[in-house]
Tab-separated table of C-alpha atoms and ligand atoms in Angstrom:
chain	number	residue	atom	x	y	z
A	1	MET	CA	22.071	-9.458	-12.792
A	2	PRO	CA	20.173	-7.295	-10.249
A	3	THR	CA	16.550	-8.451	-10.019
A	4	THR	CA	15.454	-4.873	-10.796
A	5	GLU	CA	16.640	-5.408	-14.399
A	6	LEU	CA	13.730	-7.793	-14.887
A	7	VAL	CA	11.137	-5.204	-13.932
A	8	SER	CA	10.127	-2.204	-16.070
A	9	ILE	CA	11.001	1.030	-14.287
A	10	ILE	CA	10.350	4.692	-15.052
A	11	THR	CA	12.366	7.111	-12.920
A	12	VAL	CA	11.229	10.680	-12.324
A	13	ASP	CA	13.771	12.975	-10.674
A	14	GLY	CA	13.804	16.700	-10.016
A	15	PRO	CA	13.746	19.386	-7.336
A	16	SER	CA	10.963	20.020	-4.789
A	17	GLY	CA	7.835	21.441	-6.359
A	18	SER	CA	8.631	20.372	-9.916
A	19	GLY	CA	5.376	18.396	-9.989
A	20	LYS	CA	7.021	14.972	-9.570
A	21	GLY	CA	4.691	13.756	-6.824
A	22	THR	CA	1.483	14.407	-8.756
A	23	ILE	CA	2.917	13.172	-12.049
A	24	CYS	CA	4.207	9.963	-10.458
A	25	ARG	CA	0.884	9.193	-8.739
A	26	ARG	CA	-0.982	9.713	-12.003
A	27	LEU	CA	1.542	7.633	-13.976
A	28	ALA	CA	1.329	4.769	-11.476
A	29	GLN	CA	-2.484	4.846	-11.702
A	30	GLN	CA	-2.563	4.946	-15.502
A	31	MET	CA	0.056	2.250	-15.990
A	32	GLY	CA	-1.200	0.091	-13.092
A	33	TRP	CA	2.351	0.036	-11.692
A	34	HIS	CA	3.780	0.356	-8.170
A	35	LEU	CA	4.967	3.709	-6.838
A	36	LEU	CA	8.088	4.534	-4.835
A	37	ASP	CA	8.062	7.932	-3.104
A	38	SER	CA	11.720	7.875	-2.092
A	39	GLY	CA	11.541	11.330	-0.490
A	40	ALA	CA	9.119	9.803	2.041
A	41	LEU	CA	11.902	7.470	3.249
A	42	TYR	CA	14.189	10.443	3.987
A	43	ARG	CA	11.283	12.252	5.641
A	44	LEU	CA	10.505	9.123	7.715
A	45	THR	CA	14.145	8.902	8.801
A	46	ALA	CA	14.022	12.547	9.938
A	47	LEU	CA	10.718	12.009	11.773
A	48	ALA	CA	11.867	8.773	13.455
A	49	ALA	CA	15.054	10.540	14.617
A	50	HIS	CA	12.903	13.322	16.040
A	51	HIS	CA	10.659	10.790	17.846
A	52	HIS	CA	13.741	9.195	19.400
A	53	GLY	CA	15.222	12.537	20.465
A	54	ILE	CA	18.168	12.218	18.051
A	55	SER	CA	19.656	15.438	16.657
A	56	THR	CA	20.031	15.813	12.879
A	57	GLU	CA	23.710	16.444	13.533
A	58	ASP	CA	24.246	12.987	15.047
A	59	GLU	CA	25.097	11.184	11.786
A	60	GLU	CA	26.049	7.853	13.403
A	61	SER	CA	22.701	7.512	15.218
A	62	ILE	CA	20.677	8.700	12.192
A	63	LYS	CA	22.332	6.016	10.088
A	64	VAL	CA	21.105	3.388	12.558
A	65	VAL	CA	17.596	4.899	12.477
A	66	ALA	CA	17.570	4.701	8.643
A	67	ALA	CA	18.771	1.095	8.637
A	68	HIS	CA	16.034	0.027	11.075
A	69	LEU	CA	13.069	2.086	9.878
A	70	ASP	CA	9.907	0.252	10.918
A	71	VAL	CA	7.562	1.499	8.212
A	72	GLN	CA	4.601	0.218	6.255
A	73	PHE	CA	3.111	1.719	3.111
A	74	LEU	CA	-0.547	0.653	3.092
A	75	THR	CA	-2.813	1.140	0.077
A	76	ASP	CA	-6.524	1.469	0.833
A	77	HIS	CA	-9.492	0.794	-1.463
A	78	THR	CA	-9.272	4.344	-2.904
A	79	ASN	CA	-5.610	3.707	-3.841
A	80	ASP	CA	-4.425	6.361	-1.384
A	81	ILE	CA	-1.219	5.405	0.415
A	82	LYS	CA	-1.212	5.450	4.220
A	83	ILE	CA	2.214	5.556	5.873
A	84	VAL	CA	2.662	3.911	9.272
A	85	LEU	CA	5.873	4.466	11.270
A	86	GLU	CA	6.437	2.322	14.363
A	87	GLY	CA	2.691	1.609	14.499
A	88	GLU	CA	1.622	5.242	14.200
A	89	GLU	CA	0.055	6.797	11.112
A	90	VAL	CA	2.342	9.606	9.894
A	91	THR	CA	1.017	10.227	6.360
A	92	ASP	CA	0.457	13.948	7.064
A	93	ALA	CA	3.116	14.402	9.770
A	94	ILE	CA	6.003	13.698	7.366
A	95	ARG	CA	4.798	16.515	5.063
A	96	ALA	CA	5.506	19.260	7.645
A	97	GLU	CA	7.955	21.924	6.393
A	98	LYS	CA	10.340	21.250	9.288
A	99	ILE	CA	10.486	17.538	8.436
A	100	GLY	CA	11.197	18.429	4.778
A	101	THR	CA	14.137	20.574	5.838
A	102	ASP	CA	15.440	17.885	8.227
A	103	ALA	CA	14.976	15.258	5.485
A	104	SER	CA	17.214	17.287	3.187
A	105	VAL	CA	19.874	17.369	5.929
A	106	VAL	CA	19.780	13.613	6.662
A	107	ALA	CA	19.703	12.891	2.902
A	108	SER	CA	23.148	14.492	2.578
A	109	MET	CA	24.641	11.767	4.839
A	110	PRO	CA	26.319	8.968	2.811
A	111	GLY	CA	25.553	6.332	5.489
A	112	VAL	CA	21.860	7.191	5.426
A	113	ARG	CA	21.695	6.927	1.628
A	114	GLN	CA	23.481	3.580	1.736
A	115	ALA	CA	21.134	2.312	4.472
A	116	LEU	CA	18.066	3.171	2.350
A	117	LEU	CA	19.385	1.867	-0.985
A	118	GLN	CA	18.198	-1.756	-0.885
A	119	ARG	CA	14.882	-0.765	0.691
A	120	GLN	CA	14.238	1.413	-2.365
A	121	ARG	CA	15.307	-1.302	-4.826
A	122	ASP	CA	12.880	-3.713	-3.150
A	123	PHE	CA	10.016	-1.620	-4.563
A	124	ALA	CA	10.888	-2.848	-8.076
A	125	VAL	CA	8.179	-5.477	-8.400
A	126	LYS	CA	6.194	-6.546	-11.473
A	127	PRO	CA	4.316	-5.270	-13.407
A	128	GLY	CA	6.505	-2.169	-13.023
A	129	LEU	CA	7.624	0.740	-10.895
A	130	ILE	CA	7.368	4.516	-11.061
A	131	ALA	CA	10.244	5.822	-8.920
A	132	ASP	CA	9.997	9.415	-7.660
A	133	GLY	CA	13.074	11.143	-6.201
A	134	ARG	CA	16.371	12.903	-6.742
A	135	ASP	CA	18.745	10.054	-7.671
A	136	MET	CA	16.379	7.418	-9.043
A	137	GLY	CA	17.828	7.463	-12.580
A	138	THR	CA	21.433	8.150	-11.576
A	139	VAL	CA	22.020	5.834	-8.590
A	140	VAL	CA	19.110	3.695	-7.401
A	141	PHE	CA	17.793	2.397	-10.743
A	142	PRO	CA	20.519	3.112	-13.349
A	143	GLU	CA	19.026	0.348	-15.549
A	144	ALA	CA	15.570	2.042	-15.764
A	145	ARG	CA	13.959	1.892	-19.217
A	146	LEU	CA	12.818	5.527	-19.144
A	147	LYS	CA	14.327	8.364	-17.132
A	148	VAL	CA	12.570	11.690	-16.754
A	149	TYR	CA	13.886	14.852	-15.115
A	150	LEU	CA	11.294	17.497	-14.217
A	151	ASP	CA	12.371	21.048	-13.528
A	152	ALA	CA	10.679	24.433	-13.042
A	153	SER	CA	11.884	27.861	-11.932
A	154	ALA	CA	12.301	28.299	-8.155
A	155	GLU	CA	9.670	31.093	-8.241
A	156	GLU	CA	7.111	28.856	-9.953
A	157	ARG	CA	7.806	25.983	-7.550
A	158	ALA	CA	7.431	28.294	-4.544
A	159	THR	CA	4.138	29.643	-5.922
A	160	ARG	CA	2.794	26.093	-6.415
A	161	ARG	CA	3.720	25.176	-2.835
A	162	TYR	CA	2.217	28.415	-1.503
A	163	LYS	CA	-1.098	27.775	-3.288
A	164	GLN	CA	-1.131	24.183	-2.054
A	165	LEU	CA	-0.722	25.302	1.583
A	166	ILE	CA	-3.284	28.117	1.322
A	167	SER	CA	-5.820	25.714	-0.231
A	168	LYS	CA	-5.363	23.450	2.811
A	169	GLY	CA	-6.035	26.421	5.108
A	170	VAL	CA	-2.396	26.578	6.279
A	171	SER	CA	-1.007	30.122	6.580
A	172	ALA	CA	2.203	30.603	4.597
A	173	SER	CA	4.626	33.240	3.347
A	174	LEU	CA	5.650	33.087	-0.308
A	175	GLU	CA	8.946	34.760	0.532
A	176	ASP	CA	9.810	32.175	3.232
A	177	ILE	CA	8.853	29.274	0.936
A	178	LEU	CA	11.051	30.632	-1.874
A	179	ALA	CA	14.011	31.027	0.501
A	180	ASP	CA	13.493	27.471	1.787
A	181	ILE	CA	13.237	26.023	-1.752
A	182	LYS	CA	16.461	27.779	-2.753
A	183	SER	CA	18.389	26.526	0.267
A	184	ARG	CA	17.032	22.988	-0.204
A	185	ASP	CA	18.043	23.069	-3.911
A	186	GLU	CA	21.485	24.241	-2.921
A	187	ARG	CA	21.888	21.337	-0.443
A	188	ASP	CA	20.340	18.689	-2.728
A	189	MET	CA	22.369	19.713	-5.804
A	190	ASN	CA	25.731	20.251	-4.146
A	191	ARG	CA	26.046	17.351	-1.712
A	192	THR	CA	28.894	14.956	-2.400
A	193	VAL	CA	26.802	11.769	-2.551
A	194	SER	CA	24.061	11.332	-5.132
A	195	PRO	CA	23.529	15.024	-5.870
A	196	LEU	CA	20.362	16.004	-7.697
A	197	LYS	CA	21.154	16.032	-11.422
A	198	PRO	CA	19.642	14.561	-14.567
A	199	ALA	CA	20.925	11.173	-15.770
A	200	PRO	CA	22.756	11.699	-19.119
A	201	GLU	CA	19.984	9.872	-21.011
A	202	ALA	CA	17.096	11.561	-19.149
A	203	VAL	CA	14.231	13.311	-20.924
A	204	ILE	CA	14.396	16.805	-19.378
A	205	LEU	CA	11.177	18.810	-19.107
A	206	ASP	CA	10.910	22.373	-17.849
A	207	THR	CA	7.382	22.389	-16.413
A	208	THR	CA	7.311	26.119	-15.511
A	209	GLN	CA	4.760	26.817	-18.251
A	210	MET	CA	3.218	23.340	-18.477
A	211	THR	CA	0.059	21.907	-16.931
A	212	ILE	CA	0.053	18.525	-15.187
A	213	GLU	CA	-1.917	17.076	-18.132
A	214	GLU	CA	0.681	18.311	-20.640
A	215	VAL	CA	3.567	16.814	-18.649
A	216	LEU	CA	1.703	13.548	-18.266
A	217	GLU	CA	1.044	13.376	-22.004
A	218	VAL	CA	4.732	13.849	-22.849
A	219	VAL	CA	5.845	11.170	-20.353
A	220	LEU	CA	3.183	8.695	-21.494
A	221	ASP	CA	4.245	9.282	-25.123
A	222	GLU	CA	7.869	8.587	-24.197
A	223	ALA	CA	6.769	5.418	-22.373
A	224	LYS	CA	4.884	4.293	-25.475
A	225	HIS	CA	7.904	5.061	-27.601
A	226	LYS	CA	9.999	2.768	-25.396
A	227	GLY	CA	7.409	-0.003	-25.646
A	228	LEU	CA	6.441	0.313	-21.985
A	229	ARG	CA	2.698	0.622	-22.667
B	1	DC	O1	10.737	14.876	-2.471
B	1	DC	P1	10.680	15.274	-1.006
B	1	DC	O2	10.485	16.759	-0.792
B	1	DC	O3	9.690	14.476	-0.224
B	1	DC	O4	12.145	14.916	-0.416
B	1	DC	C1	12.547	15.292	0.874
B	1	DC	C2	14.053	15.448	0.902
B	1	DC	O5	14.669	14.168	0.713
B	1	DC	C3	14.639	16.355	-0.182
B	1	DC	O6	15.091	17.594	0.332
B	1	DC	C4	15.823	15.647	-0.739
B	1	DC	C5	15.779	14.270	-0.159
B	1	DC	N1	15.699	13.206	-1.172
B	1	DC	C6	16.884	12.705	-1.643
B	1	DC	O7	17.951	13.179	-1.271
B	1	DC	N2	16.875	11.653	-2.516
B	1	DC	C7	15.722	11.154	-2.951
B	1	DC	N3	15.750	10.132	-3.805
B	1	DC	C8	14.490	11.686	-2.510
B	1	DC	C9	14.511	12.731	-1.624
């Protein structure tokens, strides 16, 4: 029996901008559970490849980079997670738009996904895990007790991202963000390995018209229903 079957897991999958990141952080805080941001691992692979001068087309070399990622996720006293790659703090650097696009490209490589599989499963530690990603419920943690799939229209997701960037003082174009979201969706949903899709038993929520608090309430209710809290 995989050791992850002994640990309570809630998976939250969905496209970029569906609110997964915020929901997962809040869930982990409220439940007192660990958090896996699996997208960060694909972003870290893309950034490490960039640091080593490896092209995103060089699948063989990227696979090696993914298998040997030297990364630490450090939690400080405020519960914020600091990400250190090869000794350098990259918490903000991996959030760059270019790294997101490159992450989507490396994530379509079967060897990269395989190389990161066990590393993701190692996050399943008691008292429990909130797993944020695209294939958490379908591939990485098929035994999870509760599976959630968050969606929202591409326009709403682009608007959320636009507002987020503007509030950080970063100039942005809504039109460019929407085009990027659509092409990332296309790649994430149509790749041959682990495409983005809800697990058959997932609770599917369209968050287009929902606030973070409303989404959180529904997920916490489902968790209660399953005896997870
Ligand atoms: O969630 P994010 O934007 O940080 O993810 C970055 C990219 O990584 C995204 O385009 C798809 C990919 N990804 C994936 O393929 N599987 C996951 N479990 C998480 C992310």
